[in-house]
mmCIF file of C-alpha atoms and ligand atoms in Angstrom:
data_model
loop_
_atom_site.group_PDB
_atom_site.id
_atom_site.type_symbol
_atom_site.label_atom_id
_atom_site.label_comp_id
_atom_site.label_asym_id
_atom_site.label_seq_id
_atom_site.Cartn_x
_atom_site.Cartn_y
_atom_site.Cartn_z
ATOM 1 C CA MET A 27 -6.583 -4.609 24.851
ATOM 2 C CA PRO A 28 -3.203 -3.425 23.538
ATOM 3 C CA ALA A 29 -0.330 -5.210 25.226
ATOM 4 C CA GLN A 30 1.895 -3.013 27.386
ATOM 5 C CA LYS A 31 5.479 -2.694 26.290
ATOM 6 C CA PRO A 32 7.599 -4.598 28.819
ATOM 7 C CA LEU A 33 10.312 -2.801 30.796
ATOM 8 C CA ILE A 34 13.715 -4.450 30.377
ATOM 9 C CA GLY A 35 16.471 -3.528 32.831
ATOM 10 C CA VAL A 36 19.965 -3.189 31.316
ATOM 11 C CA THR A 37 23.052 -3.071 33.530
ATOM 12 C CA LEU A 38 25.475 -0.196 32.987
ATOM 13 C CA ASP A 39 29.250 -0.328 32.939
ATOM 14 C CA ALA A 40 31.205 2.009 35.231
ATOM 15 C CA GLU A 41 34.515 3.772 34.823
ATOM 16 C CA PRO A 42 36.493 5.677 37.469
ATOM 17 C CA GLY A 43 36.927 8.807 35.291
ATOM 18 C CA ALA A 44 40.178 10.233 33.982
ATOM 19 C CA PRO A 45 41.468 13.334 32.189
ATOM 20 C CA GLY A 46 40.464 13.060 28.537
ATOM 21 C CA ALA A 47 37.741 10.475 29.254
ATOM 22 C CA PHE A 48 33.989 11.250 29.259
ATOM 23 C CA SER A 49 34.473 12.738 32.733
ATOM 24 C CA ARG A 50 37.289 13.174 35.212
ATOM 25 C CA PHE A 51 34.813 11.811 37.788
ATOM 26 C CA PRO A 52 33.272 8.318 38.037
ATOM 27 C CA TYR A 53 30.699 7.686 35.315
ATOM 28 C CA TYR A 54 28.342 5.026 33.967
ATOM 29 C CA ALA A 55 28.569 4.055 30.301
ATOM 30 C CA LEU A 56 27.022 1.665 27.790
ATOM 31 C CA ARG A 57 27.020 1.314 24.018
ATOM 32 C CA GLN A 58 23.678 2.506 22.653
ATOM 33 C CA HIS A 59 23.250 -0.788 20.714
ATOM 34 C CA TYR A 60 22.055 -2.561 23.843
ATOM 35 C CA LEU A 61 19.154 -0.196 24.435
ATOM 36 C CA ASP A 62 18.377 0.185 20.730
ATOM 37 C CA ALA A 63 18.114 -3.592 20.208
ATOM 38 C CA ILE A 64 15.539 -3.810 23.031
ATOM 39 C CA THR A 65 13.617 -0.821 21.688
ATOM 40 C CA HIS A 66 13.514 -2.265 18.163
ATOM 41 C CA ALA A 67 12.214 -5.548 19.580
ATOM 42 C CA GLY A 68 9.277 -3.713 21.204
ATOM 43 C CA GLY A 69 10.551 -3.337 24.757
ATOM 44 C CA ILE A 70 11.430 -0.283 26.826
ATOM 45 C CA PRO A 71 15.014 -0.404 28.083
ATOM 46 C CA VAL A 72 15.758 0.902 31.585
ATOM 47 C CA ALA A 73 19.416 1.593 32.414
ATOM 48 C CA LEU A 74 20.442 0.287 35.842
ATOM 49 C CA GLY A 75 23.093 1.814 38.086
ATOM 50 C CA HIS A 76 25.100 -0.056 40.701
ATOM 51 C CA HIS A 77 23.000 0.043 43.853
ATOM 52 C CA PRO A 78 22.574 -3.529 45.110
ATOM 53 C CA ASN A 79 20.075 -2.308 47.726
ATOM 54 C CA HIS A 80 17.728 -1.292 44.894
ATOM 55 C CA ALA A 81 17.802 -4.694 43.200
ATOM 56 C CA GLU A 82 14.586 -6.151 44.652
ATOM 57 C CA ALA A 83 12.552 -2.956 44.233
ATOM 58 C CA LEU A 84 13.786 -2.605 40.655
ATOM 59 C CA MET A 85 13.040 -6.160 39.637
ATOM 60 C CA ALA A 86 9.579 -5.853 41.239
ATOM 61 C CA ARG A 87 8.819 -3.164 38.642
ATOM 62 C CA LEU A 88 10.759 -4.520 35.643
ATOM 63 C CA ASP A 89 9.727 -7.375 33.336
ATOM 64 C CA GLY A 90 13.151 -8.664 32.288
ATOM 65 C CA LEU A 91 16.892 -8.204 32.791
ATOM 66 C CA VAL A 92 19.846 -7.892 30.418
ATOM 67 C CA ILE A 93 23.253 -8.274 32.069
ATOM 68 C CA THR A 94 25.724 -6.625 29.718
ATOM 69 C CA GLY A 95 29.417 -7.187 29.073
ATOM 70 C CA GLY A 96 32.441 -4.976 29.547
ATOM 71 C CA ALA A 97 36.223 -4.935 29.625
ATOM 72 C CA PHE A 98 36.467 -6.640 33.010
ATOM 73 C CA ASP A 99 36.222 -10.117 34.563
ATOM 74 C CA LEU A 100 34.388 -11.827 37.401
ATOM 75 C CA ASP A 101 36.338 -12.293 40.625
ATOM 76 C CA PRO A 102 37.476 -15.941 40.314
ATOM 77 C CA ALA A 103 36.816 -16.408 44.047
ATOM 78 C CA LEU A 104 33.151 -16.689 42.990
ATOM 79 C CA TYR A 105 33.989 -20.058 41.416
ATOM 80 C CA GLY A 106 36.772 -21.020 43.795
ATOM 81 C CA GLU A 107 39.899 -20.069 41.851
ATOM 82 C CA GLU A 108 42.869 -17.769 42.273
ATOM 83 C CA PRO A 109 43.024 -14.860 39.813
ATOM 84 C CA HIS A 110 45.036 -15.172 36.595
ATOM 85 C CA PRO A 111 47.390 -12.162 36.032
ATOM 86 C CA GLN A 112 45.126 -10.960 33.177
ATOM 87 C CA THR A 113 41.935 -11.181 35.246
ATOM 88 C CA THR A 114 40.677 -7.657 36.049
ATOM 89 C CA PRO A 115 37.555 -7.541 38.277
ATOM 90 C CA LYS A 116 35.110 -4.678 38.858
ATOM 91 C CA PRO A 117 33.862 -5.651 42.331
ATOM 92 C CA GLN A 118 31.174 -2.972 42.773
ATOM 93 C CA ARG A 119 29.646 -3.689 39.392
ATOM 94 C CA THR A 120 29.657 -7.441 40.006
ATOM 95 C CA THR A 121 28.068 -7.015 43.443
ATOM 96 C CA ALA A 122 25.249 -4.974 41.908
ATOM 97 C CA GLU A 123 24.744 -7.361 38.974
ATOM 98 C CA ARG A 124 24.654 -10.398 41.271
ATOM 99 C CA ALA A 125 21.953 -8.707 43.381
ATOM 100 C CA LEU A 126 19.917 -7.876 40.263
ATOM 101 C CA LEU A 127 20.316 -11.415 38.956
ATOM 102 C CA ARG A 128 19.227 -12.894 42.290
ATOM 103 C CA ALA A 129 16.132 -10.677 42.351
ATOM 104 C CA ALA A 130 15.259 -11.473 38.716
ATOM 105 C CA LEU A 131 15.622 -15.207 39.371
ATOM 106 C CA ALA A 132 13.392 -14.956 42.452
ATOM 107 C CA ARG A 133 10.670 -13.386 40.277
ATOM 108 C CA ASP A 134 11.130 -15.868 37.408
ATOM 109 C CA LEU A 135 11.805 -13.007 35.002
ATOM 110 C CA PRO A 136 13.462 -13.574 31.628
ATOM 111 C CA ILE A 137 17.221 -12.954 31.797
ATOM 112 C CA LEU A 138 19.689 -12.409 28.956
ATOM 113 C CA GLY A 139 23.374 -12.476 29.897
ATOM 114 C CA ILE A 140 25.669 -11.046 27.215
ATOM 115 C CA CYS A 141 29.422 -11.799 27.177
ATOM 116 C CA GLY A 142 30.475 -11.109 30.801
ATOM 117 C CA GLY A 143 26.763 -11.349 31.654
ATOM 118 C CA MET A 144 26.726 -14.912 30.351
ATOM 119 C CA GLN A 145 29.723 -15.723 32.522
ATOM 120 C CA LEU A 146 27.972 -14.250 35.586
ATOM 121 C CA LEU A 147 24.862 -16.327 34.821
ATOM 122 C CA ALA A 148 26.880 -19.546 34.460
ATOM 123 C CA VAL A 149 28.751 -18.964 37.730
ATOM 124 C CA ALA A 150 25.455 -18.202 39.526
ATOM 125 C CA PHE A 151 24.310 -21.681 38.503
ATOM 126 C CA GLY A 152 27.486 -23.357 39.802
ATOM 127 C CA GLY A 153 29.583 -23.082 36.642
ATOM 128 C CA THR A 154 33.264 -22.201 36.252
ATOM 129 C CA LEU A 155 35.219 -20.063 33.793
ATOM 130 C CA ILE A 156 38.340 -20.328 31.650
ATOM 131 C CA GLN A 157 40.277 -17.294 32.912
ATOM 132 C CA HIS A 158 42.412 -16.727 29.822
ATOM 133 C CA ILE A 159 41.635 -18.742 26.686
ATOM 134 C CA PRO A 160 45.095 -18.449 25.018
ATOM 135 C CA ASP A 161 46.759 -20.028 28.099
ATOM 136 C CA THR A 162 44.622 -23.142 28.360
ATOM 137 C CA HIS A 163 43.381 -23.467 24.760
ATOM 138 C CA PRO A 164 46.373 -22.398 22.589
ATOM 139 C CA ASN A 165 44.725 -23.768 19.445
ATOM 140 C CA ALA A 166 41.481 -21.849 19.997
ATOM 141 C CA LEU A 167 40.171 -19.374 17.429
ATOM 142 C CA PRO A 168 40.973 -15.689 18.039
ATOM 143 C CA HIS A 169 38.059 -14.959 20.404
ATOM 144 C CA GLU A 170 39.402 -11.413 20.650
ATOM 145 C CA GLN A 171 38.734 -10.951 16.960
ATOM 146 C CA PRO A 172 41.193 -8.690 15.111
ATOM 147 C CA ASN A 173 38.491 -7.200 12.846
ATOM 148 C CA PRO A 174 35.874 -4.631 13.975
ATOM 149 C CA ARG A 175 33.205 -5.751 16.449
ATOM 150 C CA ASP A 176 30.374 -4.979 14.020
ATOM 151 C CA GLU A 177 31.608 -7.836 11.793
ATOM 152 C CA PRO A 178 31.470 -11.573 12.523
ATOM 153 C CA GLY A 179 34.545 -13.180 14.092
ATOM 154 C CA HIS A 180 33.569 -16.851 13.920
ATOM 155 C CA THR A 181 30.571 -19.131 13.539
ATOM 156 C CA ILE A 182 28.700 -21.030 16.228
ATOM 157 C CA ALA A 183 26.777 -24.293 16.081
ATOM 158 C CA ILE A 184 23.492 -24.211 18.013
ATOM 159 C CA THR A 185 22.551 -27.381 19.885
ATOM 160 C CA PRO A 186 19.316 -28.795 18.402
ATOM 161 C CA GLY A 187 16.378 -28.977 20.796
ATOM 162 C CA THR A 188 17.520 -26.063 22.963
ATOM 163 C CA HIS A 189 15.548 -22.895 23.695
ATOM 164 C CA LEU A 190 18.175 -21.018 21.655
ATOM 165 C CA ALA A 191 17.478 -23.256 18.634
ATOM 166 C CA THR A 192 13.728 -22.709 19.004
ATOM 167 C CA MET A 193 13.877 -18.926 19.337
ATOM 168 C CA THR A 194 16.442 -18.354 16.554
ATOM 169 C CA HIS A 195 15.132 -20.971 14.066
ATOM 170 C CA ALA A 196 18.840 -21.438 13.318
ATOM 171 C CA THR A 197 21.433 -24.211 13.498
ATOM 172 C CA THR A 198 24.425 -21.943 12.931
ATOM 173 C CA MET A 199 25.101 -18.225 13.327
ATOM 174 C CA ARG A 200 27.862 -15.785 12.446
ATOM 175 C CA VAL A 201 28.826 -13.938 15.626
ATOM 176 C CA ASN A 202 31.366 -11.395 16.788
ATOM 177 C CA SER A 203 33.856 -12.394 19.466
ATOM 178 C CA SER A 204 35.306 -10.062 22.082
ATOM 179 C CA HIS A 205 36.289 -12.188 25.070
ATOM 180 C CA HIS A 206 39.467 -13.605 26.596
ATOM 181 C CA GLN A 207 37.501 -15.691 29.114
ATOM 182 C CA ALA A 208 34.785 -18.289 28.508
ATOM 183 C CA VAL A 209 32.516 -20.683 30.385
ATOM 184 C CA ARG A 210 34.481 -23.838 31.255
ATOM 185 C CA THR A 211 31.598 -25.750 32.892
ATOM 186 C CA PRO A 212 27.945 -24.579 32.806
ATOM 187 C CA GLY A 213 26.879 -25.801 36.271
ATOM 188 C CA THR A 214 23.190 -26.710 36.189
ATOM 189 C CA LEU A 215 22.653 -24.774 32.969
ATOM 190 C CA ARG A 216 22.974 -26.580 29.659
ATOM 191 C CA ILE A 217 25.166 -25.688 26.700
ATOM 192 C CA SER A 218 23.172 -24.299 23.778
ATOM 193 C CA ALA A 219 25.991 -23.349 21.364
ATOM 194 C CA HIS A 220 29.695 -23.978 20.707
ATOM 195 C CA ALA A 221 32.325 -22.303 18.538
ATOM 196 C CA PRO A 222 34.050 -24.615 16.000
ATOM 197 C CA ASP A 223 37.017 -24.916 18.428
ATOM 198 C CA GLY A 224 34.777 -26.233 21.215
ATOM 199 C CA ILE A 225 34.585 -23.011 23.257
ATOM 200 C CA ILE A 226 31.127 -22.680 24.853
ATOM 201 C CA GLU A 227 29.255 -19.770 23.229
ATOM 202 C CA ALA A 228 25.774 -20.033 24.818
ATOM 203 C CA VAL A 229 24.170 -21.539 27.932
ATOM 204 C CA GLU A 230 20.568 -21.672 29.081
ATOM 205 C CA HIS A 231 18.320 -22.933 31.838
ATOM 206 C CA PRO A 232 16.746 -26.186 30.658
ATOM 207 C CA LYS A 233 13.331 -25.505 32.308
ATOM 208 C CA HIS A 234 12.820 -21.744 32.187
ATOM 209 C CA PRO A 235 11.847 -20.398 28.719
ATOM 210 C CA PHE A 236 14.321 -17.504 28.844
ATOM 211 C CA ARG A 237 17.391 -17.656 31.045
ATOM 212 C CA LEU A 238 19.960 -17.394 28.295
ATOM 213 C CA GLY A 239 23.630 -16.464 28.224
ATOM 214 C CA VAL A 240 25.432 -15.694 24.948
ATOM 215 C CA GLN A 241 29.177 -15.144 24.669
ATOM 216 C CA TRP A 242 28.913 -12.866 21.621
ATOM 217 C CA HIS A 243 27.250 -9.448 21.354
ATOM 218 C CA PRO A 244 23.815 -9.944 19.727
ATOM 219 C CA GLU A 245 23.046 -6.227 20.186
ATOM 220 C CA PHE A 246 25.185 -5.574 17.079
ATOM 221 C CA LEU A 247 22.513 -7.496 15.105
ATOM 222 C CA ILE A 248 25.145 -9.039 12.814
ATOM 223 C CA ASP A 249 23.231 -12.267 12.138
ATOM 224 C CA PRO A 250 19.473 -12.249 11.364
ATOM 225 C CA ALA A 251 19.008 -14.622 14.332
ATOM 226 C CA ASP A 252 20.274 -11.927 16.736
ATOM 227 C CA ARG A 253 16.967 -10.073 16.261
ATOM 228 C CA ASN A 254 15.086 -13.274 17.147
ATOM 229 C CA ILE A 255 16.898 -13.437 20.492
ATOM 230 C CA PHE A 256 15.760 -9.906 21.461
ATOM 231 C CA ALA A 257 12.264 -10.599 20.079
ATOM 232 C CA SER A 258 12.016 -13.710 22.261
ATOM 233 C CA LEU A 259 13.298 -11.819 25.313
ATOM 234 C CA VAL A 260 10.674 -9.087 24.878
ATOM 235 C CA GLU A 261 7.916 -11.611 24.120
ATOM 236 C CA THR A 262 8.727 -13.641 27.243
ATOM 237 C CA ALA A 263 8.875 -10.438 29.308
ATOM 238 C CA ARG A 264 5.480 -9.381 27.931
ATOM 239 C CA SER A 265 3.898 -12.722 28.810
ATOM 240 C CA THR A 266 5.214 -12.616 32.385
ATOM 241 C CA ALA A 267 4.413 -8.910 32.879
HETATM 242 MN MN1 MN B 3 33.859 -16.305 20.720
#
């Protein structure tokens, strides 16, 4: 019997609209890479709008969830802090993504959090964030890399024995870096990769085979191991479908 292709939900970004932008009216947006990476791995991506009331019905039909990144930050109230001046939340998006995450967790579905999605995952498991890396870690690498995002910005070291190590067959990776915040403490998740400066670059659930957050953007497929992450996501989604 041929295996069905699993349906992987992918959260959209939202912009208010402005003259000269895609529309003068509010619109959803996402780089095509995210959906293409899932397609190439054998899944069917399904773009998700921001309707928290749909979260349970959606996750009842989907086989996995990718929480994407964007040029915004989580509301620090979610981890008990006051906002830094450079912290810029998108409350409606976060409300929708938290509802989707809750529903995916309740169904034990595989979850990949990318960049801001990793930060949301960590906070959902009791973690906290660094609100602005240059303030608290002045000697950190440039995690807002100056070179284009389709090139690596720094390396990461993968923690041996983690799910990330198993699925990538790698001990190091070259990754891009497009974040001014980072996970400070992972809550009940465990750390599965660091940058050379100590910044946390991946977290995962120790028990579940695929609840992974990565601080870089694997959808650019810069390192060969990036493909292994999407392959593992789709494989886990297929086995739970
Ligand atoms: Mn980084």
